[in-house]
mmCIF file of C-alpha atoms and ligand atoms in Angstrom:
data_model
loop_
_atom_site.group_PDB
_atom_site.id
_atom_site.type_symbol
_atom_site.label_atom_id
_atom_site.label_comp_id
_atom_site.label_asym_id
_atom_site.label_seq_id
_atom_site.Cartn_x
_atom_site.Cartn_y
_atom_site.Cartn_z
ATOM 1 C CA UNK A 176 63.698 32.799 -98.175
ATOM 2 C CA UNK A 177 61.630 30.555 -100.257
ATOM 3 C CA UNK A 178 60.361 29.438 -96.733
ATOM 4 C CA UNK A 179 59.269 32.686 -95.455
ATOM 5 C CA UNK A 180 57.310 33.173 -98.948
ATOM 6 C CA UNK A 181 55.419 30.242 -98.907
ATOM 7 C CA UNK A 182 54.608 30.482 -95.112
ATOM 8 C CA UNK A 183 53.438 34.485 -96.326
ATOM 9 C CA UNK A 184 51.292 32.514 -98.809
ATOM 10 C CA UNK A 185 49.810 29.986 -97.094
ATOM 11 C CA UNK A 186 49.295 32.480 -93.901
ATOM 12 C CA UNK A 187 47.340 35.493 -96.271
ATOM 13 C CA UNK A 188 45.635 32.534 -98.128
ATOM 14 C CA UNK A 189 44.263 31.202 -94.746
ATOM 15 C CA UNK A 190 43.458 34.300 -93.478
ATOM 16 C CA UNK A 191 41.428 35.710 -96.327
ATOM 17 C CA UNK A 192 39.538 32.236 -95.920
ATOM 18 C CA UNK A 193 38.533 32.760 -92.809
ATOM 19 C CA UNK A 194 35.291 33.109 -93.085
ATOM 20 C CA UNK A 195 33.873 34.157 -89.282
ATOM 21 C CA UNK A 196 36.090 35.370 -85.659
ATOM 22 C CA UNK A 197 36.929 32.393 -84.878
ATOM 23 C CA UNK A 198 38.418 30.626 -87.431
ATOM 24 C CA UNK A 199 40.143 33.847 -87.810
ATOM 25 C CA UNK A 200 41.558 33.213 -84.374
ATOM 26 C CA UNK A 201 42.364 29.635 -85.145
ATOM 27 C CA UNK A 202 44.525 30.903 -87.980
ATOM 28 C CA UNK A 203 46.329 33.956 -85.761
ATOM 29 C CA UNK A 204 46.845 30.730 -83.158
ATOM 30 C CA UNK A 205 48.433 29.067 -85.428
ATOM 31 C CA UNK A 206 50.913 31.475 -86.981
ATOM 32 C CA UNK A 207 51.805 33.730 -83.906
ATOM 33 C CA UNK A 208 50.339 31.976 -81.207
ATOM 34 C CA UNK A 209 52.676 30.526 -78.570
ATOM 35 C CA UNK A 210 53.209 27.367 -80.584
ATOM 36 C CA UNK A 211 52.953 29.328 -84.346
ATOM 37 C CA UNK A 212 54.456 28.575 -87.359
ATOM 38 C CA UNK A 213 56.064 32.414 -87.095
ATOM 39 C CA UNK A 214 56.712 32.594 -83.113
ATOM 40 C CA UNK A 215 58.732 28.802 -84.464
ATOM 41 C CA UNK A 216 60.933 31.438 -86.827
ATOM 42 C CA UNK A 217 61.470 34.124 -84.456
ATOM 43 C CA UNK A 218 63.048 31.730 -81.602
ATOM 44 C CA UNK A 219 65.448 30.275 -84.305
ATOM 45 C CA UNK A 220 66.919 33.807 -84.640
ATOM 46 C CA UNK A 221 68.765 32.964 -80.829
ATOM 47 C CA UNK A 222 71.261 30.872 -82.468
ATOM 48 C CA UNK A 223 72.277 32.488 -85.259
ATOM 49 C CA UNK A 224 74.956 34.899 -86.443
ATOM 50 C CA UNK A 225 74.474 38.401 -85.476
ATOM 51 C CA UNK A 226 74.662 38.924 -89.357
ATOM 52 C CA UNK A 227 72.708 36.681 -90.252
ATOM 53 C CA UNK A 228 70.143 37.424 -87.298
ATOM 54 C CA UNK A 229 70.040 40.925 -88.793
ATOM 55 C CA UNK A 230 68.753 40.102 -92.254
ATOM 56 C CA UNK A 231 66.620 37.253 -91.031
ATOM 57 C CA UNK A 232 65.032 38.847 -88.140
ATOM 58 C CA UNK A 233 64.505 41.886 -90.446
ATOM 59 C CA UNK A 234 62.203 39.492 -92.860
ATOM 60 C CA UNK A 235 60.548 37.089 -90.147
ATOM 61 C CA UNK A 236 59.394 40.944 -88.971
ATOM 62 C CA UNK A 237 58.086 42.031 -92.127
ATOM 63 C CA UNK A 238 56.036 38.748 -92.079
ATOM 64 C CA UNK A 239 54.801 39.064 -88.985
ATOM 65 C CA UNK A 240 53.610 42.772 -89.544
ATOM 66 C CA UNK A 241 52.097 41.600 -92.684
ATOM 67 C CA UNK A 242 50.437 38.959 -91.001
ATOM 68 C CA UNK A 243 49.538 41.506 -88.229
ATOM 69 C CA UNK A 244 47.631 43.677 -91.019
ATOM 70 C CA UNK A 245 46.129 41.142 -92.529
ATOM 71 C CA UNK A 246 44.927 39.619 -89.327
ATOM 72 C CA UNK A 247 43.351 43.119 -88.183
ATOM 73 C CA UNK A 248 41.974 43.847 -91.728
ATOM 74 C CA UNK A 249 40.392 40.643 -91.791
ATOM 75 C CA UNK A 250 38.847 40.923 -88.407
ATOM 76 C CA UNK A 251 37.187 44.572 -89.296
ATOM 77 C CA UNK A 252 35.481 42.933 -92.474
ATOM 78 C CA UNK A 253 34.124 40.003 -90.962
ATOM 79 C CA UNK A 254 32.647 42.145 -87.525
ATOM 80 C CA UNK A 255 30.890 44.580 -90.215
ATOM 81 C CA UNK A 256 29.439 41.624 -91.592
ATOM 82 C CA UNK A 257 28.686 39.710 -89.000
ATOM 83 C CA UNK A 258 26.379 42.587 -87.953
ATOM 84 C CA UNK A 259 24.977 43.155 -91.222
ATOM 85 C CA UNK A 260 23.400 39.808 -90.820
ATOM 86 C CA UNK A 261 22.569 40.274 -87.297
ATOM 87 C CA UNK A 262 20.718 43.855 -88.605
ATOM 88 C CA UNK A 263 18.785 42.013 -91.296
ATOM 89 C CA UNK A 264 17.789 38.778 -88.978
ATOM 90 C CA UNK A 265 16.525 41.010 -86.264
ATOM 91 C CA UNK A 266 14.465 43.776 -88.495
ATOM 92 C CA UNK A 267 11.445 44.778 -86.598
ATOM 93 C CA UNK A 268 8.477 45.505 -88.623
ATOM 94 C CA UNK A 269 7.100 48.572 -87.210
ATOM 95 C CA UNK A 270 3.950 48.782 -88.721
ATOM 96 C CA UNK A 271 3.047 45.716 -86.991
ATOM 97 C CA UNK A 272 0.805 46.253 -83.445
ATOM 98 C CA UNK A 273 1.694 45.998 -80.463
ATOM 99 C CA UNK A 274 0.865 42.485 -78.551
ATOM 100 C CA UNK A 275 -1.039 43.709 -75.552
ATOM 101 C CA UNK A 276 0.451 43.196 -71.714
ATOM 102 C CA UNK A 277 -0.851 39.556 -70.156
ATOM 103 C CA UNK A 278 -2.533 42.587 -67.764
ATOM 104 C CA UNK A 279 -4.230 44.048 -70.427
ATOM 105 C CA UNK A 280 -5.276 40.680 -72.716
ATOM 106 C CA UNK A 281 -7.172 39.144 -70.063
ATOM 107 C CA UNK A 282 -10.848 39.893 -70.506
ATOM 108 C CA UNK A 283 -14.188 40.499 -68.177
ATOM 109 C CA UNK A 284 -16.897 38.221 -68.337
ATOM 110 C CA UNK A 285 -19.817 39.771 -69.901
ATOM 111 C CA UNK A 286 -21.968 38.715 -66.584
ATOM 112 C CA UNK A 287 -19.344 40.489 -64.398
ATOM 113 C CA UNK A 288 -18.915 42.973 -66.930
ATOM 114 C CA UNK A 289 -23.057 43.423 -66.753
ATOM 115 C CA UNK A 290 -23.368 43.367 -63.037
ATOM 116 C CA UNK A 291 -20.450 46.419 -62.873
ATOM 117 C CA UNK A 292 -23.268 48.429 -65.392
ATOM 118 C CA UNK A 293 -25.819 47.419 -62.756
ATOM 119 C CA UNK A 294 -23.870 48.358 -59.542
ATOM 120 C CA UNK A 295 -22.960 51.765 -61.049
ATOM 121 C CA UNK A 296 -26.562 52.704 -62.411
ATOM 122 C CA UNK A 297 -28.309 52.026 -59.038
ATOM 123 C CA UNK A 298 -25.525 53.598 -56.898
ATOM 124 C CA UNK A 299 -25.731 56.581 -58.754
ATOM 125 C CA UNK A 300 -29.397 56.429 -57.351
ATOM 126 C CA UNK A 301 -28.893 55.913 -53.734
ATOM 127 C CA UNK A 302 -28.953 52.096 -53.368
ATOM 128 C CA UNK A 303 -26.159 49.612 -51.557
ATOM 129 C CA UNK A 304 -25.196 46.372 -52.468
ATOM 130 C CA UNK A 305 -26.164 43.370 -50.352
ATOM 131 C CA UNK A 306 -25.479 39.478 -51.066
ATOM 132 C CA UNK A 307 -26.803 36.272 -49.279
ATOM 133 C CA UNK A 308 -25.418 33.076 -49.945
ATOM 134 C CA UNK A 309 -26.396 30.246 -53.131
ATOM 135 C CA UNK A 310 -26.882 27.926 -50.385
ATOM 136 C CA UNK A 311 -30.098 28.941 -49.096
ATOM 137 C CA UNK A 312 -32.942 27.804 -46.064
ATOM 138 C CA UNK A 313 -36.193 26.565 -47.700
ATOM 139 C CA UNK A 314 -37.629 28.990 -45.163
ATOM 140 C CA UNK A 315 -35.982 32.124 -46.588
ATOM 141 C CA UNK A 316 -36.343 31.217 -49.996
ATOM 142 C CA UNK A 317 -39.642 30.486 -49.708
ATOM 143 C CA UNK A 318 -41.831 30.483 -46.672
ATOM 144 C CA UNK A 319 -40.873 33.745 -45.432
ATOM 145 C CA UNK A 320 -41.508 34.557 -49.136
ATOM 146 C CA UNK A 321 -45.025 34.328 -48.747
ATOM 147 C CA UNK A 322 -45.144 30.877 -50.730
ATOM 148 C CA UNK A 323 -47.059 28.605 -48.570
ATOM 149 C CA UNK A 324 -46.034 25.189 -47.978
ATOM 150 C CA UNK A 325 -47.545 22.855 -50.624
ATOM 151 C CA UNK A 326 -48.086 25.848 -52.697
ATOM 152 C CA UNK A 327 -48.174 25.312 -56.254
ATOM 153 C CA UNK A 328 -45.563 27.931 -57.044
ATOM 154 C CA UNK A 329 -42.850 26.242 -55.177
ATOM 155 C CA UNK A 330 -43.226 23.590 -58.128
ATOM 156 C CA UNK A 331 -42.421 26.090 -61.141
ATOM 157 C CA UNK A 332 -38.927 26.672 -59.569
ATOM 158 C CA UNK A 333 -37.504 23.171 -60.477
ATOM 159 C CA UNK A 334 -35.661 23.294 -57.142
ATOM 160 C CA UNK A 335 -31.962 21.647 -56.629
ATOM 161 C CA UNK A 336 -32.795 20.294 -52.948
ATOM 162 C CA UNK A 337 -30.176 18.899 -50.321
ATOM 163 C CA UNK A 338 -30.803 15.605 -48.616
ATOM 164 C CA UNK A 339 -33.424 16.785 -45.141
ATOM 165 C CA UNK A 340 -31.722 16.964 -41.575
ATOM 166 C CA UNK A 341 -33.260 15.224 -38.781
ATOM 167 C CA UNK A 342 -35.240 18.388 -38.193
ATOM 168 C CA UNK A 343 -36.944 17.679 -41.536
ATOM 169 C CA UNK A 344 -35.674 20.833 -42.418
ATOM 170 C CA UNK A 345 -34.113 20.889 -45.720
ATOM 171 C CA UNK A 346 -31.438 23.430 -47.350
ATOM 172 C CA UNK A 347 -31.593 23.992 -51.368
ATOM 173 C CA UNK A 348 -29.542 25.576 -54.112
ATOM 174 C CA UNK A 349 -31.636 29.592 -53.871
ATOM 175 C CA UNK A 350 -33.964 29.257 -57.091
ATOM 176 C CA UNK A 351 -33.932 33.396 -57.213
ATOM 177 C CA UNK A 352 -32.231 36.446 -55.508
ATOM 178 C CA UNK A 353 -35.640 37.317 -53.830
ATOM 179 C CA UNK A 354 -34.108 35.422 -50.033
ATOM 180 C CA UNK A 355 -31.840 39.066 -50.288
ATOM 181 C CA UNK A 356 -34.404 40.981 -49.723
ATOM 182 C CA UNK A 357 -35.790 38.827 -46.538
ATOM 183 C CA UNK A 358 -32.269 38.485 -45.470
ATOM 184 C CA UNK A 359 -31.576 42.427 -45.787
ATOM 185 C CA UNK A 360 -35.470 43.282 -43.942
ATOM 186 C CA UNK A 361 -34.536 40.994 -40.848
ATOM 187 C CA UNK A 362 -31.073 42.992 -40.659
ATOM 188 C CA UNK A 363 -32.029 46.486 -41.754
ATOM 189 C CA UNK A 364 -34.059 48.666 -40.376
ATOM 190 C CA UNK A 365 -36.049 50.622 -42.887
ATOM 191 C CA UNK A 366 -35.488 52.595 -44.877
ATOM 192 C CA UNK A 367 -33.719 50.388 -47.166
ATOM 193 C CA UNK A 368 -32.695 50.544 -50.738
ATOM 194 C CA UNK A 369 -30.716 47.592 -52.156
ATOM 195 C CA UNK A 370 -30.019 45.905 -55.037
ATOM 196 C CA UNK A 371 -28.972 42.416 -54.807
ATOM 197 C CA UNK A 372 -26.898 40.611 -57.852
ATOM 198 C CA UNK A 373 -26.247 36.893 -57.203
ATOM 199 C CA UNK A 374 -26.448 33.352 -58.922
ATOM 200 C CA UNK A 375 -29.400 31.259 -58.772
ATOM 201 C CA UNK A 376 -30.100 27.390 -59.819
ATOM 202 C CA UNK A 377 -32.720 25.690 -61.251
ATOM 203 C CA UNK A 378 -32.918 22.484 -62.759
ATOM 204 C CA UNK A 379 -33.611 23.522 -66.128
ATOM 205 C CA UNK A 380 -31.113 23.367 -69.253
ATOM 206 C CA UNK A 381 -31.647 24.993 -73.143
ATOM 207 C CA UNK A 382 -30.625 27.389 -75.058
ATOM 208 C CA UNK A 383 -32.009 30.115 -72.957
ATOM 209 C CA UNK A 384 -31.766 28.428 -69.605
ATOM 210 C CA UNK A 385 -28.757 27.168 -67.854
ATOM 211 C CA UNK A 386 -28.989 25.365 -64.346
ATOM 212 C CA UNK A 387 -27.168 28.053 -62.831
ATOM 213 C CA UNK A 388 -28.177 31.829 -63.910
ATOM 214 C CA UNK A 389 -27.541 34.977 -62.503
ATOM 215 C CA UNK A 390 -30.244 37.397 -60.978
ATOM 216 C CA UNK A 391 -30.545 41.120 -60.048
ATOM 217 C CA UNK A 392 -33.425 41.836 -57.203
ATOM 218 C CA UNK A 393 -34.569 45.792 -56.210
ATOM 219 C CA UNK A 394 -35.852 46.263 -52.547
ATOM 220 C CA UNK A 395 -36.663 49.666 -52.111
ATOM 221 C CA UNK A 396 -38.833 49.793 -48.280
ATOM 222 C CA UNK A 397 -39.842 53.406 -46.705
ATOM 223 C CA UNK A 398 -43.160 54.967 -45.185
ATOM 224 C CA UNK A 399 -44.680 56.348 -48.850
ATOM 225 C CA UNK A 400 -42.644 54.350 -51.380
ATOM 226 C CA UNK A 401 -45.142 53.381 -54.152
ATOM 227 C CA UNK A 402 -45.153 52.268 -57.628
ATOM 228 C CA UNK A 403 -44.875 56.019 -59.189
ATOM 229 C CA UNK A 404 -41.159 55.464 -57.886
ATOM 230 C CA UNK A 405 -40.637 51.825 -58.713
ATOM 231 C CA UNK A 406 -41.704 52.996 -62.784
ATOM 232 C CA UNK A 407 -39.726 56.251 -62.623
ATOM 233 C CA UNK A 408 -36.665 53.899 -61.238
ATOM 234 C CA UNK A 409 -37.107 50.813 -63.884
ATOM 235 C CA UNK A 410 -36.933 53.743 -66.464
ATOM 236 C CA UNK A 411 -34.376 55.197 -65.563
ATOM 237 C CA UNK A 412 -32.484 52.048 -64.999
ATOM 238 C CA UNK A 413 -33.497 50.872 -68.623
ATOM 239 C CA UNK A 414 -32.548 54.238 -70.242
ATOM 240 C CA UNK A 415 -28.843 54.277 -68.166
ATOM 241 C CA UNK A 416 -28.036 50.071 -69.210
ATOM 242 C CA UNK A 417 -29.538 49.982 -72.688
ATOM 243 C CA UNK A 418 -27.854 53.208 -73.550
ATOM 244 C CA UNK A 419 -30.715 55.029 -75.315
ATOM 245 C CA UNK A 420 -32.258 58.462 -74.741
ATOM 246 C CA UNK A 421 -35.774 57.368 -74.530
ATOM 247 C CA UNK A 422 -37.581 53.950 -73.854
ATOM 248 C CA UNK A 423 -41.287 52.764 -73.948
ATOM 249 C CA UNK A 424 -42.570 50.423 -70.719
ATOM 250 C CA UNK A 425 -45.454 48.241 -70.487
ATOM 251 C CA UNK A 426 -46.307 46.741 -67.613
ATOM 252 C CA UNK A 427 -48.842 44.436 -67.500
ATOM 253 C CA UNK A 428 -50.623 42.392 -64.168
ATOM 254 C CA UNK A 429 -49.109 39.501 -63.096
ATOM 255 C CA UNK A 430 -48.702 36.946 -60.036
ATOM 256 C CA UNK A 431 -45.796 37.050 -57.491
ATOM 257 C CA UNK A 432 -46.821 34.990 -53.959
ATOM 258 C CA UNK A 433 -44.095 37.748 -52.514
ATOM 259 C CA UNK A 434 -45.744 41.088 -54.242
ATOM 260 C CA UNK A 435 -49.196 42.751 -54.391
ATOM 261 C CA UNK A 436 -49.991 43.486 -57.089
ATOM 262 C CA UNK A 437 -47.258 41.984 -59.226
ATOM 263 C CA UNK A 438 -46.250 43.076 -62.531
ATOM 264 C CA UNK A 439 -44.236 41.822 -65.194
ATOM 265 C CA UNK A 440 -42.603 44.515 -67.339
ATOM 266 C CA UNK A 441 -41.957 44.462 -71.361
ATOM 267 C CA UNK A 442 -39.851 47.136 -72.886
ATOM 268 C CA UNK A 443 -40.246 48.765 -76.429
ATOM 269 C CA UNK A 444 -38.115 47.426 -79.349
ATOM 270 C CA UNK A 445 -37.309 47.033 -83.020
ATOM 271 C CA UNK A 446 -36.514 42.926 -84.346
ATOM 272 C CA UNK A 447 -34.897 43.414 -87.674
ATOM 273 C CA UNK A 448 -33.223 40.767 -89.194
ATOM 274 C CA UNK A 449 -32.020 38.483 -86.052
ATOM 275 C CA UNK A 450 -31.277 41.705 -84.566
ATOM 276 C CA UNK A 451 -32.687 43.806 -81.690
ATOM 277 C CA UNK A 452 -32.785 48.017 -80.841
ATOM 278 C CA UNK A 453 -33.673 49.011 -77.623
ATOM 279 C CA UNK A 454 -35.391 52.839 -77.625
ATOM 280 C CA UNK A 455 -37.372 52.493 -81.209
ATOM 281 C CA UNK A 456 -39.757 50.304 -82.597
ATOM 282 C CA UNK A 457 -43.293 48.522 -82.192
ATOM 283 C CA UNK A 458 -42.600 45.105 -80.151
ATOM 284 C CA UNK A 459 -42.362 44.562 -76.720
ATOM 285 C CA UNK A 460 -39.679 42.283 -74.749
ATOM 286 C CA UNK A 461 -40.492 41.007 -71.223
ATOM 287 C CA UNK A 462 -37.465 42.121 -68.997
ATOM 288 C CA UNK A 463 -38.439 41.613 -65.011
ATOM 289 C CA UNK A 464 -41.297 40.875 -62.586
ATOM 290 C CA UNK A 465 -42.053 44.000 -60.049
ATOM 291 C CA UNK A 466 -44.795 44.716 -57.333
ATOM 292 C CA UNK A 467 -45.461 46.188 -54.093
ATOM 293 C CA UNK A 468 -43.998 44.055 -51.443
ATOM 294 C CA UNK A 469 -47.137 41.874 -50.064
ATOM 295 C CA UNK A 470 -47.576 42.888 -46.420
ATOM 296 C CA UNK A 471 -47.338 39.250 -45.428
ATOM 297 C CA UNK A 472 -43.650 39.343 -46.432
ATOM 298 C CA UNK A 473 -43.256 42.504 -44.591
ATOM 299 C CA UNK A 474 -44.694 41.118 -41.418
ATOM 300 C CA UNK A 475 -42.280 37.799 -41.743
ATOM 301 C CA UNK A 476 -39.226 40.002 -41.964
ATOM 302 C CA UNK A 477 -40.702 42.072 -38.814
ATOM 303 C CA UNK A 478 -41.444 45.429 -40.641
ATOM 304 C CA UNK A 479 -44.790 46.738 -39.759
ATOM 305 C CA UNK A 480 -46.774 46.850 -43.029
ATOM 306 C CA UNK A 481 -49.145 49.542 -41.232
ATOM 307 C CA UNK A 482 -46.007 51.600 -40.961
ATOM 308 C CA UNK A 483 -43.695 51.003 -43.776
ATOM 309 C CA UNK A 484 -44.641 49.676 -47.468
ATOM 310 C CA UNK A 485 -41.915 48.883 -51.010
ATOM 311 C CA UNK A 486 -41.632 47.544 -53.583
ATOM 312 C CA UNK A 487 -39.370 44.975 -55.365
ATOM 313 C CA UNK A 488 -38.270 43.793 -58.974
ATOM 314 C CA UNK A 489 -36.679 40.854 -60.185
ATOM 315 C CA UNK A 490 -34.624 40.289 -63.484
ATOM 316 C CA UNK A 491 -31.967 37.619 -65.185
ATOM 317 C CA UNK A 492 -29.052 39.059 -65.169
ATOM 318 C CA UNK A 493 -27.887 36.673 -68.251
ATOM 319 C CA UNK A 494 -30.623 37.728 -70.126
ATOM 320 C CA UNK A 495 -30.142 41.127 -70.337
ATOM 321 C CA UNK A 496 -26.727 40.659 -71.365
ATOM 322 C CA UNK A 497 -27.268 38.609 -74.093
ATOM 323 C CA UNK A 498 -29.866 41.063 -75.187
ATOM 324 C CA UNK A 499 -27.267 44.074 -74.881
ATOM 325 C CA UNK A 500 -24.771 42.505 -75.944
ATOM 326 C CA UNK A 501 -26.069 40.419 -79.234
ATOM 327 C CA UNK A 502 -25.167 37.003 -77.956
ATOM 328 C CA UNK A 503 -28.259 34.192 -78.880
ATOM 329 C CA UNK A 504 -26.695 31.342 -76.850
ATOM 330 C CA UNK A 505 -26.883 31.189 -73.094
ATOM 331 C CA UNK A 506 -24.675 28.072 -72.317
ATOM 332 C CA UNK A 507 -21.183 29.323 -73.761
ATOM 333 C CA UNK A 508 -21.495 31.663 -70.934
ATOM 334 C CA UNK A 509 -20.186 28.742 -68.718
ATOM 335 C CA UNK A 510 -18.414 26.847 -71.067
ATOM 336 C CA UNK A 511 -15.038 29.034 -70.809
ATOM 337 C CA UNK A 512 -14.269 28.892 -73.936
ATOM 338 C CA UNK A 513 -10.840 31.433 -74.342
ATOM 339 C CA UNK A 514 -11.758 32.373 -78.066
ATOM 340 C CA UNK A 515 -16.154 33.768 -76.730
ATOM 341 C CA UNK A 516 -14.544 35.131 -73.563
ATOM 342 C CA UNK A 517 -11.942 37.197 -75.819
ATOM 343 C CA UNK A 518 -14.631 38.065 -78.561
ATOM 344 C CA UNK A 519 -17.549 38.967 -75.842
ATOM 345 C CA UNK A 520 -15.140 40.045 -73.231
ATOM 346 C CA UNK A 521 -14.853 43.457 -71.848
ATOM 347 C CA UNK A 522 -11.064 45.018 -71.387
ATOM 348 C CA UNK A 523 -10.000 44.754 -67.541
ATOM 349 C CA UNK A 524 -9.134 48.196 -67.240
ATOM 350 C CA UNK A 525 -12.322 50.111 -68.977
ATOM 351 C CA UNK A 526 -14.458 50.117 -65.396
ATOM 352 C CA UNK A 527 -18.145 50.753 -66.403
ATOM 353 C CA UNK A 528 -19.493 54.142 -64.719
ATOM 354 C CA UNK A 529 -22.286 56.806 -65.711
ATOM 355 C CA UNK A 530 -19.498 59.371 -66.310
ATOM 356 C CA UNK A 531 -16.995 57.522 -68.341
ATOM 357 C CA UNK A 532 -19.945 55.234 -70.281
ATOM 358 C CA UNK A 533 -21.496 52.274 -69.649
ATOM 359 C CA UNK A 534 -20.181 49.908 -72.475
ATOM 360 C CA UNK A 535 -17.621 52.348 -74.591
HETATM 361 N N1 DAH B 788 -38.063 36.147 -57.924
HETATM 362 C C1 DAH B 788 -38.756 36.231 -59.186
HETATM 363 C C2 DAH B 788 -38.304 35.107 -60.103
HETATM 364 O O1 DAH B 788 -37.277 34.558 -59.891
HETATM 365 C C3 DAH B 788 -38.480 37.555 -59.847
HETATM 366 C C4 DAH B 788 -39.138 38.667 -59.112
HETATM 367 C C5 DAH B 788 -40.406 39.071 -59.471
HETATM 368 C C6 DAH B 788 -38.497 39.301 -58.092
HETATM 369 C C7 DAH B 788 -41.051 40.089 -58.807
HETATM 370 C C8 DAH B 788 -39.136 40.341 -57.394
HETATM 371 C C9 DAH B 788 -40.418 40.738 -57.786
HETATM 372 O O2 DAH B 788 -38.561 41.005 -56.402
HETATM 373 O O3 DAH B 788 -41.013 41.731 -57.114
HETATM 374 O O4 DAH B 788 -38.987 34.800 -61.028
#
């Protein structure tokens, strides 16, 4: 009897102890498990009296229930807590925002970004696409160009040159977009209307100037195009990127060998305080070179300049970013630098168009 008590006291004592499932299950192992201390008094009860059996097995029964209970009432409080402690490890903070899909945290380059404004302004105005590649014939780039050979303006392009064939011909690294518009005249027939965005290289390196750049060229060729449409384009174009009702041009004589006459073309603004409005203001700010096409250039690209005239503009591409955009320093452009791409980077999925707003 005295047995059975202390094996009651020991058991309970254990089993309030237990402080998770398992040791919970190492104590109901070791008290009515196979092997357990309790299973040990019930197979005693085979060779005893049937008396005897009867009082016995009554009380090893009552133990075992009462371990039974105690097991199960045990095992309820330590589940409940065991999930308390899972509810209060795993509390989510709602207020918190939500961390953005690897689809939606990647970010567009402000030059890609500036060339999608570009492509949807001019093909809401009639004009295709065309490309020519960065590795470009000195002929297309220049000659056909209307720069003649030796001519002084072949120096201001700091040209990256490749080594000459046997031929003496020599490729180079295109110094501007303007080869588009002879590649697009020898393929085309007029009339054309094209804009051409591309990267060019020139061996030049500052803030402002990186060795390669990105350009955007106009061709626009047909039997009366003239510079009433070129302005009336270039204002329209300058209204639609800048995203401003109204803005003031100046365009002022220049020298293109390619264009005749040439212009170069400011646009009105407001400097305040390292900053810079488009729309408003008194200064001016030199944005892209523009002229007739010269007939010589014409007659390279086999258009009949008695038949057919156009005219062309030129602009950075870069450089009208950073002006749109607020960003003084050319170079980080190509540095990809995670931390500017995800400050000056647009979101992948807001596509630029006329409709849904340029920039927003
Ligand atoms: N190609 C010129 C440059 O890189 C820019 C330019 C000026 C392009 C006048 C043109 C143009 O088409 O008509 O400086």
């Amino acid at each position: 009897m005295s047995d059975l008590n202390a094996l009651e006291t020991e058991t309970l004592a254990a089993i309030a102890a237990a402080s998770d499932e398992a040791a919970l299950e190492n104590v109901r192992v070791a008290a009515l498990g196979k092997k357990g201390s309790i299973s040990a008094l019930l197979a005693t009860l085979g060779k005893m009296s049937p008396d005897e059996r009867k009082t016995e097995g009554a009380k090893i029964n009552v133990l075992k229930d009462k371990v039974t209970d105690a097991l199960a009432a045990r095992k309820l409080v330590l589940k409940e807590a065991a999930l308390e402690a899972r509810l209060a490890s795993e509390t989510v903070d709602v207020t918190l925002p939500v961390r953005e899909a690897p689809v939606e945290s990647g970010r567009i380059h402000p030059i890609s970004q500036v060339m999608d404004e570009l492509t949807a302004i001019f093909a809401d105005m009639g004009f295709s696409i065309a490309e020519g590649p960065d590795v470009e014939e000195d002929d297309i780039n220049f000659t056909k160009l209307n720069f003649p050979e030796g001519h002084p303006a072949r120096e201001m392009h700091d040209t990256f040159f490749f080594n000459p064939k046997e031929d003496g011909t020599r490729k180079l690294l295109r110094t501007h977009t303007s080869p588009v518009q002879v590649r697009t005249m020898l393929n085309v027939k007029p009339p054309i209307r094209v804009i051409c965005p591309g990267r060019t290289y020139r061996c030049d390196s500052d803030q402002t100037h990186t060795p390669m750049f990105h350009q955007v060229e106009g061709l626009v060729i047909d039997k009366s195009a003239n510079l009433g449409h070129l302005k009336w384009i270039l204002e329209e174009f300058c209204k639609a990127f800048f995203e401003v009702p109204n803005v003031k041009m100046r365009f002022r004589p220049s020298f293109f060998p390619f264009t005749e006459p040439s212009m170069e073309v400011d646009i009105q603004c407001k400097r305040s305080g390292g900053e810079i409005r488009f729309g408003e203001g008194e200064d001016w700010l030199e944005i892209l070179g523009c002229g007739m096409v010269h007939p010589n250039v014409l007659r390279n690209c086999g258009i009949n300049p008695d038949e057919y005239q156009g005219f062309a503009w030129g602009m950075g591409i870069d450089r009208i970013a950073m002006l749109k955009y607020g960003m003084p320093d050319l170079r980080p452009f190509f540095e990809a630098d995670l931390r500017w791409l995800s400050h000056y980077g647009f979101r992948p999925l807001d596509l630029p168009s006329l409709a849904g707003g340029l920039s927003s």
